[in-house]
Short mmCIF file of C-alpha atoms in Angstrom, two decimals:
data_model
loop_
_atom_site.label_atom_id
_atom_site.label_comp_id
_atom_site.label_asym_id
_atom_site.label_seq_id
_atom_site.Cartn_x
_atom_site.Cartn_y
_atom_site.Cartn_z
CA MET A 1 17.32 -133.18 -148.76
CA THR A 2 18.51 -132.02 -152.42
CA PRO A 3 16.02 -131.22 -155.07
CA GLU A 4 17.21 -134.17 -157.12
CA ASP A 5 16.62 -136.48 -154.08
CA ALA A 6 13.14 -134.86 -153.46
CA ALA A 7 12.13 -135.62 -157.04
CA ARG A 8 13.26 -139.32 -156.61
CA PHE A 9 11.40 -139.39 -153.41
CA ARG A 10 8.14 -138.41 -155.25
CA GLU A 11 8.83 -140.96 -157.89
CA GLY A 12 9.04 -143.67 -155.04
CA THR A 13 12.75 -144.76 -155.88
CA ASP A 14 13.48 -147.88 -154.12
CA GLU A 15 17.16 -147.08 -153.16
CA LEU A 16 16.24 -143.64 -151.82
CA PHE A 17 13.28 -144.98 -149.72
CA ALA A 18 15.74 -147.55 -148.19
CA ALA A 19 18.30 -144.93 -147.35
CA LEU A 20 15.52 -142.62 -145.84
CA VAL A 21 14.15 -145.68 -143.79
CA THR A 22 17.61 -146.47 -142.26
CA LEU A 23 18.66 -142.80 -141.69
CA HIS A 24 15.28 -141.67 -139.87
CA SER A 25 13.65 -144.68 -138.47
CA PRO A 26 15.90 -144.58 -135.15
CA ARG A 27 14.69 -140.97 -134.29
CA LEU A 28 11.04 -141.51 -135.43
CA LEU A 29 11.10 -144.58 -133.12
CA SER A 30 12.14 -142.46 -130.16
CA VAL A 31 9.27 -140.19 -130.78
CA ALA A 32 6.90 -143.06 -131.32
CA LEU A 33 8.08 -144.54 -128.14
CA ARG A 34 7.11 -141.32 -126.33
CA LEU A 35 3.71 -141.23 -127.80
CA THR A 36 2.66 -144.72 -127.41
CA GLY A 37 4.68 -145.79 -124.25
CA ASP A 38 5.07 -149.22 -125.94
CA ARG A 39 7.84 -150.72 -128.00
CA ALA A 40 5.56 -152.89 -130.13
CA ALA A 41 3.29 -150.13 -130.77
CA ALA A 42 5.88 -147.64 -131.55
CA HIS A 43 7.21 -150.05 -134.14
CA ASP A 44 3.76 -150.42 -135.65
CA LEU A 45 3.34 -146.56 -135.65
CA VAL A 46 6.64 -145.89 -137.53
CA HIS A 47 5.90 -148.66 -139.93
CA ASN A 48 2.56 -147.41 -140.86
CA ALA A 49 3.95 -143.96 -140.94
CA TRP A 50 6.44 -145.03 -143.84
CA VAL A 51 3.74 -146.64 -145.65
CA GLN A 52 1.58 -143.53 -145.46
CA ALA A 53 4.57 -141.39 -146.45
CA PHE A 54 4.78 -143.57 -149.49
CA TYR A 55 1.16 -142.71 -150.58
CA ARG A 56 1.57 -139.09 -149.79
CA ARG A 57 4.87 -138.60 -151.37
CA ALA A 58 3.48 -136.35 -153.89
CA GLN A 59 2.71 -133.78 -150.90
CA PHE A 60 6.42 -133.38 -150.01
CA ALA A 61 7.61 -130.21 -151.40
CA GLY A 62 11.21 -131.22 -150.97
CA ALA A 63 12.50 -127.67 -149.93
CA GLY A 64 12.50 -128.20 -146.25
CA SER A 65 13.13 -130.73 -143.48
CA PHE A 66 12.27 -134.34 -144.46
CA LEU A 67 12.26 -135.32 -140.86
CA GLY A 68 9.77 -132.52 -140.06
CA TRP A 69 7.31 -133.70 -142.86
CA MET A 70 7.68 -137.28 -141.36
CA LEU A 71 6.65 -136.20 -138.02
CA THR A 72 3.50 -134.72 -139.55
CA VAL A 73 2.75 -137.93 -141.28
CA MET A 74 3.45 -140.05 -138.14
CA ARG A 75 1.33 -137.92 -136.09
CA SER A 76 -1.54 -138.46 -138.66
CA CYS A 77 -0.99 -142.17 -138.14
CA TYR A 78 -0.92 -141.72 -134.48
CA LEU A 79 -4.41 -140.14 -134.40
CA ASP A 80 -5.60 -143.00 -136.42
CA LEU A 81 -4.12 -145.28 -133.70
CA SER A 82 -5.55 -143.37 -130.97
CA ARG A 83 -9.13 -143.67 -132.35
CA ALA A 84 -8.66 -147.45 -132.87
CA GLY A 85 -8.11 -147.51 -129.05
CA ALA A 86 -4.61 -148.79 -129.49
CA ARG A 87 -2.96 -146.08 -127.64
CA ARG A 88 -5.34 -146.27 -124.79
CA ARG A 89 -4.45 -150.05 -124.41
CA ALA A 90 -0.62 -149.40 -124.57
CA ARG A 91 -0.72 -146.51 -122.17
CA ASP A 92 -2.87 -148.59 -119.66
CA ASP A 93 -0.24 -151.41 -120.18
CA ALA A 94 2.68 -149.03 -119.53
CA PHE A 95 1.08 -147.53 -116.57
CA ALA A 96 0.20 -150.97 -115.14
CA ARG A 97 4.08 -151.85 -115.51
CA ASP A 98 5.23 -148.58 -113.93
CA PRO A 99 2.49 -147.04 -111.67
CA LEU A 100 5.14 -144.17 -110.54
CA ARG A 101 4.85 -142.66 -114.09
CA ASP A 102 1.78 -140.91 -113.27
CA ASP A 103 2.98 -137.53 -115.18
CA ARG A 104 1.85 -138.93 -118.39
CA VAL A 105 -1.67 -139.72 -117.27
CA VAL A 106 -1.95 -136.25 -115.51
CA HIS A 107 -1.04 -134.46 -118.78
CA ALA A 108 -3.36 -136.64 -120.96
CA GLU A 109 -6.32 -135.95 -118.79
CA GLY A 110 -5.48 -132.07 -118.54
CA GLY A 111 -5.01 -132.27 -114.92
CA ALA A 112 -3.01 -130.15 -112.57
CA GLY A 113 0.12 -130.05 -114.93
CA GLU A 114 0.17 -127.47 -117.75
CA LEU A 115 3.18 -128.86 -119.49
CA PRO A 116 2.74 -130.00 -122.98
CA THR A 117 2.58 -133.79 -124.02
CA ASP A 118 4.29 -135.21 -126.77
CA GLU A 119 1.00 -135.50 -128.47
CA GLY A 120 0.31 -131.68 -127.99
CA LEU A 121 3.77 -130.73 -129.36
CA LEU A 122 3.46 -132.82 -132.52
CA ALA A 123 -0.19 -131.33 -132.85
CA ALA A 124 1.24 -127.87 -132.54
CA ILE A 125 4.02 -128.55 -135.03
CA ALA A 126 1.53 -129.85 -137.59
CA GLU A 127 -0.46 -126.72 -137.32
CA LEU A 128 2.77 -124.55 -138.54
CA THR A 129 3.28 -123.50 -141.78
CA ASP A 130 5.91 -125.65 -143.84
CA ARG A 131 8.67 -123.02 -143.38
CA GLN A 132 7.83 -122.74 -139.86
CA ARG A 133 7.98 -126.42 -139.22
CA ASP A 134 11.31 -126.81 -141.25
CA VAL A 135 13.08 -124.15 -139.19
CA ILE A 136 11.68 -125.65 -135.94
CA THR A 137 12.71 -129.19 -136.98
CA LEU A 138 16.23 -127.98 -138.13
CA ARG A 139 17.05 -125.59 -135.05
CA VAL A 140 15.30 -127.19 -132.33
CA ILE A 141 14.96 -130.89 -133.16
CA ASP A 142 18.19 -131.25 -135.08
CA GLY A 143 19.99 -128.65 -133.04
CA ARG A 144 21.50 -127.03 -136.12
CA SER A 145 22.76 -123.39 -136.02
CA ILE A 146 20.88 -120.32 -137.62
CA ALA A 147 23.59 -120.35 -140.57
CA GLU A 148 23.38 -124.18 -141.21
CA THR A 149 19.50 -123.85 -141.08
CA ALA A 150 19.66 -120.67 -143.55
CA GLU A 151 21.95 -122.66 -145.86
CA GLN A 152 19.63 -125.80 -145.78
CA LEU A 153 16.67 -123.72 -146.52
CA GLY A 154 18.08 -121.47 -148.81
CA ILE A 155 17.05 -118.27 -146.98
CA ALA A 156 18.70 -115.49 -145.01
CA ALA A 157 19.59 -115.85 -141.22
CA GLY A 158 17.50 -112.98 -140.32
CA THR A 159 14.49 -114.86 -141.94
CA VAL A 160 15.57 -117.97 -139.90
CA LYS A 161 15.39 -115.82 -136.76
CA ALA A 162 12.15 -114.35 -137.50
CA THR A 163 10.51 -117.68 -138.62
CA GLN A 164 11.70 -119.31 -135.58
CA SER A 165 10.00 -116.69 -133.25
CA GLN A 166 6.91 -116.80 -135.18
CA ALA A 167 6.80 -120.49 -134.94
CA LEU A 168 7.52 -120.84 -131.39
CA GLY A 169 4.99 -118.26 -130.65
CA ARG A 170 2.43 -119.82 -132.63
CA MET A 171 3.21 -122.99 -130.88
CA ARG A 172 2.96 -121.36 -127.41
CA SER A 173 -0.58 -120.02 -128.35
CA LEU A 174 -1.77 -123.39 -129.63
CA LEU A 175 -0.56 -125.36 -126.53
CA ARG A 176 -2.27 -122.86 -124.12
CA LYS A 177 -5.52 -123.53 -125.79
CA MET B 1 9.39 -105.29 -116.42
CA PRO B 2 12.24 -107.44 -117.78
CA SER B 3 11.82 -108.65 -121.37
CA HIS B 4 11.63 -112.40 -122.17
CA PRO B 5 14.85 -113.65 -123.26
CA ASP B 6 15.03 -114.42 -127.03
CA TYR B 7 14.46 -117.91 -128.34
CA ASP B 8 18.00 -118.39 -129.33
CA LEU B 9 19.21 -117.75 -125.92
CA LEU B 10 16.86 -120.26 -124.37
CA LEU B 11 17.87 -122.73 -127.12
CA SER B 12 21.64 -122.17 -126.25
CA LEU B 13 21.38 -121.54 -122.48
CA GLU B 14 23.55 -124.39 -121.36
CA ASP B 15 26.31 -122.81 -123.59
CA ALA B 16 25.66 -119.28 -122.96
CA ALA B 17 28.35 -117.10 -121.28
CA PRO B 18 27.44 -116.37 -117.64
CA ALA B 19 26.85 -112.84 -118.28
CA SER B 20 24.02 -113.26 -120.45
CA ALA B 21 22.78 -116.61 -118.94
CA LEU B 22 22.45 -115.39 -115.38
CA PRO B 23 19.85 -112.49 -116.05
CA ALA B 24 17.85 -115.16 -118.25
CA VAL B 25 17.91 -117.78 -115.58
CA ARG B 26 16.71 -115.44 -112.91
CA HIS B 27 13.94 -114.25 -115.29
CA ILE B 28 12.93 -117.97 -116.16
CA ALA B 29 12.71 -118.56 -112.42
CA ASP B 30 9.84 -115.91 -112.12
CA CYS B 31 8.28 -116.17 -115.67
CA ARG B 32 5.94 -119.18 -116.04
CA GLU B 33 5.72 -118.45 -119.83
CA CYS B 34 9.46 -118.54 -120.29
CA CYS B 35 9.61 -121.49 -118.26
CA ASP B 36 7.08 -123.49 -120.04
CA THR B 37 8.66 -122.52 -123.42
CA LEU B 38 12.20 -123.93 -122.05
CA HIS B 39 10.24 -127.13 -121.28
CA GLU B 40 8.72 -127.28 -124.69
CA LEU B 41 12.17 -126.71 -126.41
CA ASP B 42 13.83 -129.41 -124.07
CA VAL B 43 11.18 -131.73 -125.15
CA LEU B 44 11.63 -131.14 -128.85
CA ALA B 45 15.61 -131.48 -128.32
CA GLN B 46 14.94 -135.01 -126.86
CA TYR B 47 13.69 -135.95 -130.48
CA ARG B 48 17.38 -135.97 -131.42
CA VAL B 49 17.75 -139.36 -129.58
CA ALA B 50 17.62 -142.23 -131.64
CA THR B 51 16.44 -145.50 -130.55
CA ALA B 52 17.72 -148.94 -132.33
CA PRO B 53 14.75 -150.59 -134.11
CA ASP B 54 14.27 -154.32 -133.48
CA GLN B 55 15.96 -156.55 -135.88
CA GLY B 56 14.42 -157.09 -139.27
CA PHE B 57 12.38 -153.76 -138.70
CA ASN B 58 13.76 -151.94 -141.81
CA ALA B 59 13.49 -154.97 -143.82
CA ARG B 60 9.82 -155.32 -143.23
CA ILE B 61 9.05 -151.59 -143.78
CA LEU B 62 10.90 -152.11 -147.28
CA ASP B 63 8.65 -155.18 -147.94
CA SER B 64 5.41 -153.18 -147.21
CA LEU B 65 6.63 -150.38 -149.41
CA ALA B 66 7.37 -152.85 -152.29
CA GLN B 67 3.67 -154.21 -151.92
CA ALA B 68 2.35 -150.64 -151.96
CA ARG B 69 4.38 -150.01 -155.03
CA SER B 70 3.15 -153.07 -156.73
CA ALA B 71 -0.35 -152.21 -155.65
CA GLU B 72 0.10 -148.79 -157.69
CA VAL B 73 1.32 -150.35 -160.64
CA ASN B 74 -1.48 -153.09 -160.74
CA PRO B 75 -4.07 -152.50 -157.97
CA ARG B 76 -5.58 -155.99 -158.74
CA LEU B 77 -2.58 -157.64 -157.45
CA LEU B 78 -2.85 -156.13 -154.12
CA LYS B 79 -4.45 -158.49 -151.27
CA GLU B 80 -5.42 -157.50 -147.99
CA GLY B 81 -6.70 -160.21 -145.59
CA GLY B 82 -7.09 -162.58 -148.36
CA SER B 83 -9.62 -160.59 -150.14
CA GLN B 84 -8.89 -158.90 -153.47
CA ARG B 85 -9.21 -155.15 -153.70
CA PRO B 86 -11.10 -153.89 -156.84
CA ALA B 87 -9.91 -151.29 -159.29
CA HIS B 88 -11.69 -148.32 -160.21
CA HIS B 89 -14.75 -149.15 -162.40
CA TRP B 90 -15.08 -145.97 -164.19
CA GLY B 91 -16.51 -147.55 -167.26
CA PHE B 92 -19.11 -149.50 -165.20
CA ALA B 93 -19.99 -146.42 -163.24
CA ILE B 94 -20.59 -144.26 -166.29
CA MET B 95 -22.83 -147.01 -167.92
CA LEU B 96 -24.78 -147.40 -164.51
CA PHE B 97 -25.26 -143.49 -164.34
CA ALA B 98 -26.48 -143.46 -167.93
CA ALA B 99 -28.93 -146.43 -167.42
CA CYS B 100 -30.19 -144.82 -164.10
CA SER B 101 -30.77 -141.51 -165.88
CA VAL B 102 -32.45 -142.85 -168.75
CA SER B 103 -34.69 -145.22 -166.52
CA SER B 104 -35.75 -142.33 -164.22
CA TRP B 105 -36.59 -140.21 -167.16
CA VAL B 106 -38.65 -142.94 -168.73
CA LEU B 107 -40.50 -143.54 -165.47
CA LEU B 108 -41.12 -139.89 -164.84
CA TYR B 109 -42.69 -139.67 -168.42
CA LEU B 110 -44.88 -143.06 -168.17
CA GLY B 111 -47.54 -141.03 -166.41
CA SER B 112 -47.75 -138.37 -169.07
CA TRP B 113 -47.78 -140.90 -171.88
CA SER B 114 -50.63 -142.94 -170.34
CA GLN B 115 -52.63 -139.73 -169.79
CA ALA B 116 -51.72 -138.56 -173.63
CA VAL B 117 -50.76 -135.42 -172.10
CA THR B 118 -48.04 -133.47 -173.75
CA PRO B 119 -45.38 -132.57 -171.12
CA ASP B 120 -44.29 -128.97 -170.87
CA GLY B 121 -40.78 -127.71 -170.99
CA TRP B 122 -40.68 -127.49 -167.09
CA SER B 123 -41.81 -131.00 -166.75
CA ALA B 124 -39.25 -132.16 -168.99
CA LEU B 125 -36.30 -130.21 -167.00
CA ARG B 126 -37.69 -131.56 -163.78
CA ALA B 127 -37.56 -134.92 -164.95
CA ALA B 128 -34.23 -134.50 -166.49
CA ALA B 129 -32.83 -133.15 -163.26
CA ILE B 130 -34.17 -135.88 -161.09
CA ALA B 131 -32.85 -138.52 -163.65
CA VAL B 132 -29.23 -136.86 -163.44
CA ILE B 133 -29.24 -136.71 -159.61
CA ALA B 134 -30.35 -140.46 -159.38
CA GLY B 135 -27.80 -141.47 -161.86
CA LEU B 136 -24.85 -139.45 -160.09
CA ALA B 137 -25.86 -140.87 -156.74
CA VAL B 138 -25.63 -144.41 -157.98
CA ALA B 139 -22.51 -143.92 -159.77
CA SER B 140 -20.91 -142.26 -156.71
CA HIS B 141 -21.83 -144.99 -154.53
CA THR B 142 -20.45 -147.36 -156.81
CA LEU B 143 -17.22 -145.53 -156.99
CA ARG B 144 -16.91 -145.03 -153.32
CA SER B 145 -17.37 -148.95 -152.81
CA ALA B 146 -14.79 -149.59 -155.30
CA ARG B 147 -12.03 -147.17 -154.01
CA PRO B 148 -9.05 -149.08 -152.74
CA GLN B 149 -7.77 -148.53 -149.08
CA GLN B 150 -4.44 -147.17 -148.42
CA THR B 151 -3.25 -148.78 -145.33
CA LEU B 152 -1.10 -151.77 -145.25
CA ARG B 153 -0.66 -153.91 -142.12
CA ASN B 154 2.25 -156.00 -140.91
#
């Protein structure tokens, strides 16, 4: 996002929000589906995430990845959903529809599996610094090269590599807790 | 002990040349930490997948955002579940604070006046502190109950 677009975002410009919703909703919906396991709940989650993004738009610095910032906003909304019990109901429904999908239940209960859940990964991403989260989003989630990431963030390629290493190390330690 | 492959190699393992990929693959097969890291990277990479939203979904979001924008401009226009959200009542809270402070101070001094005893400086300070705290508590409660909520539902 350019600095000009970031300024328009913080102002809440209709056209820019419409463009961002069209551009990012499909991927946010994919992540929301992995979190909730239910299509209707995923739509609700993404919907609330956009509303919260509107209210929190002043918090977006604008220098990094907008998708990374939206993921932290969506995770915050997901936590609210979880507390309300909606996630439990959606998971129960999904499990009832597909009893062979027991890996999600094992992970959520902290059972034999040590592999991270989507919830755990998003929680770890939310704990990163803004720069670390931007690098992880651009390098790993968006699949951009080091050069492209460096250009987007306005930093050196060496800084991207070092930040990437710090971020993944930090995520690893958070997920191992 | 062989060192862990760097993250760049893990990220591009599928495209890496066999000369660099094979040692990394052998290491990962024996190293639980690298195996887990690779899994984490795989999960994050799956976030690149897009899911088409239901028809009308984007329009509903934009409607909610328009509603949120209207509420920011004029909070009294926002309705949630049929009830009207109140605006911040700063003026009312300040008047309430002043009224409670003065009332508390007067009540504390009624005893002194009835006994015809001149209150000392410490009594005056104590009474003033209690009055201010009481006024702040009431004003704070008024503001909290008047604060608008920030979640819109479909």
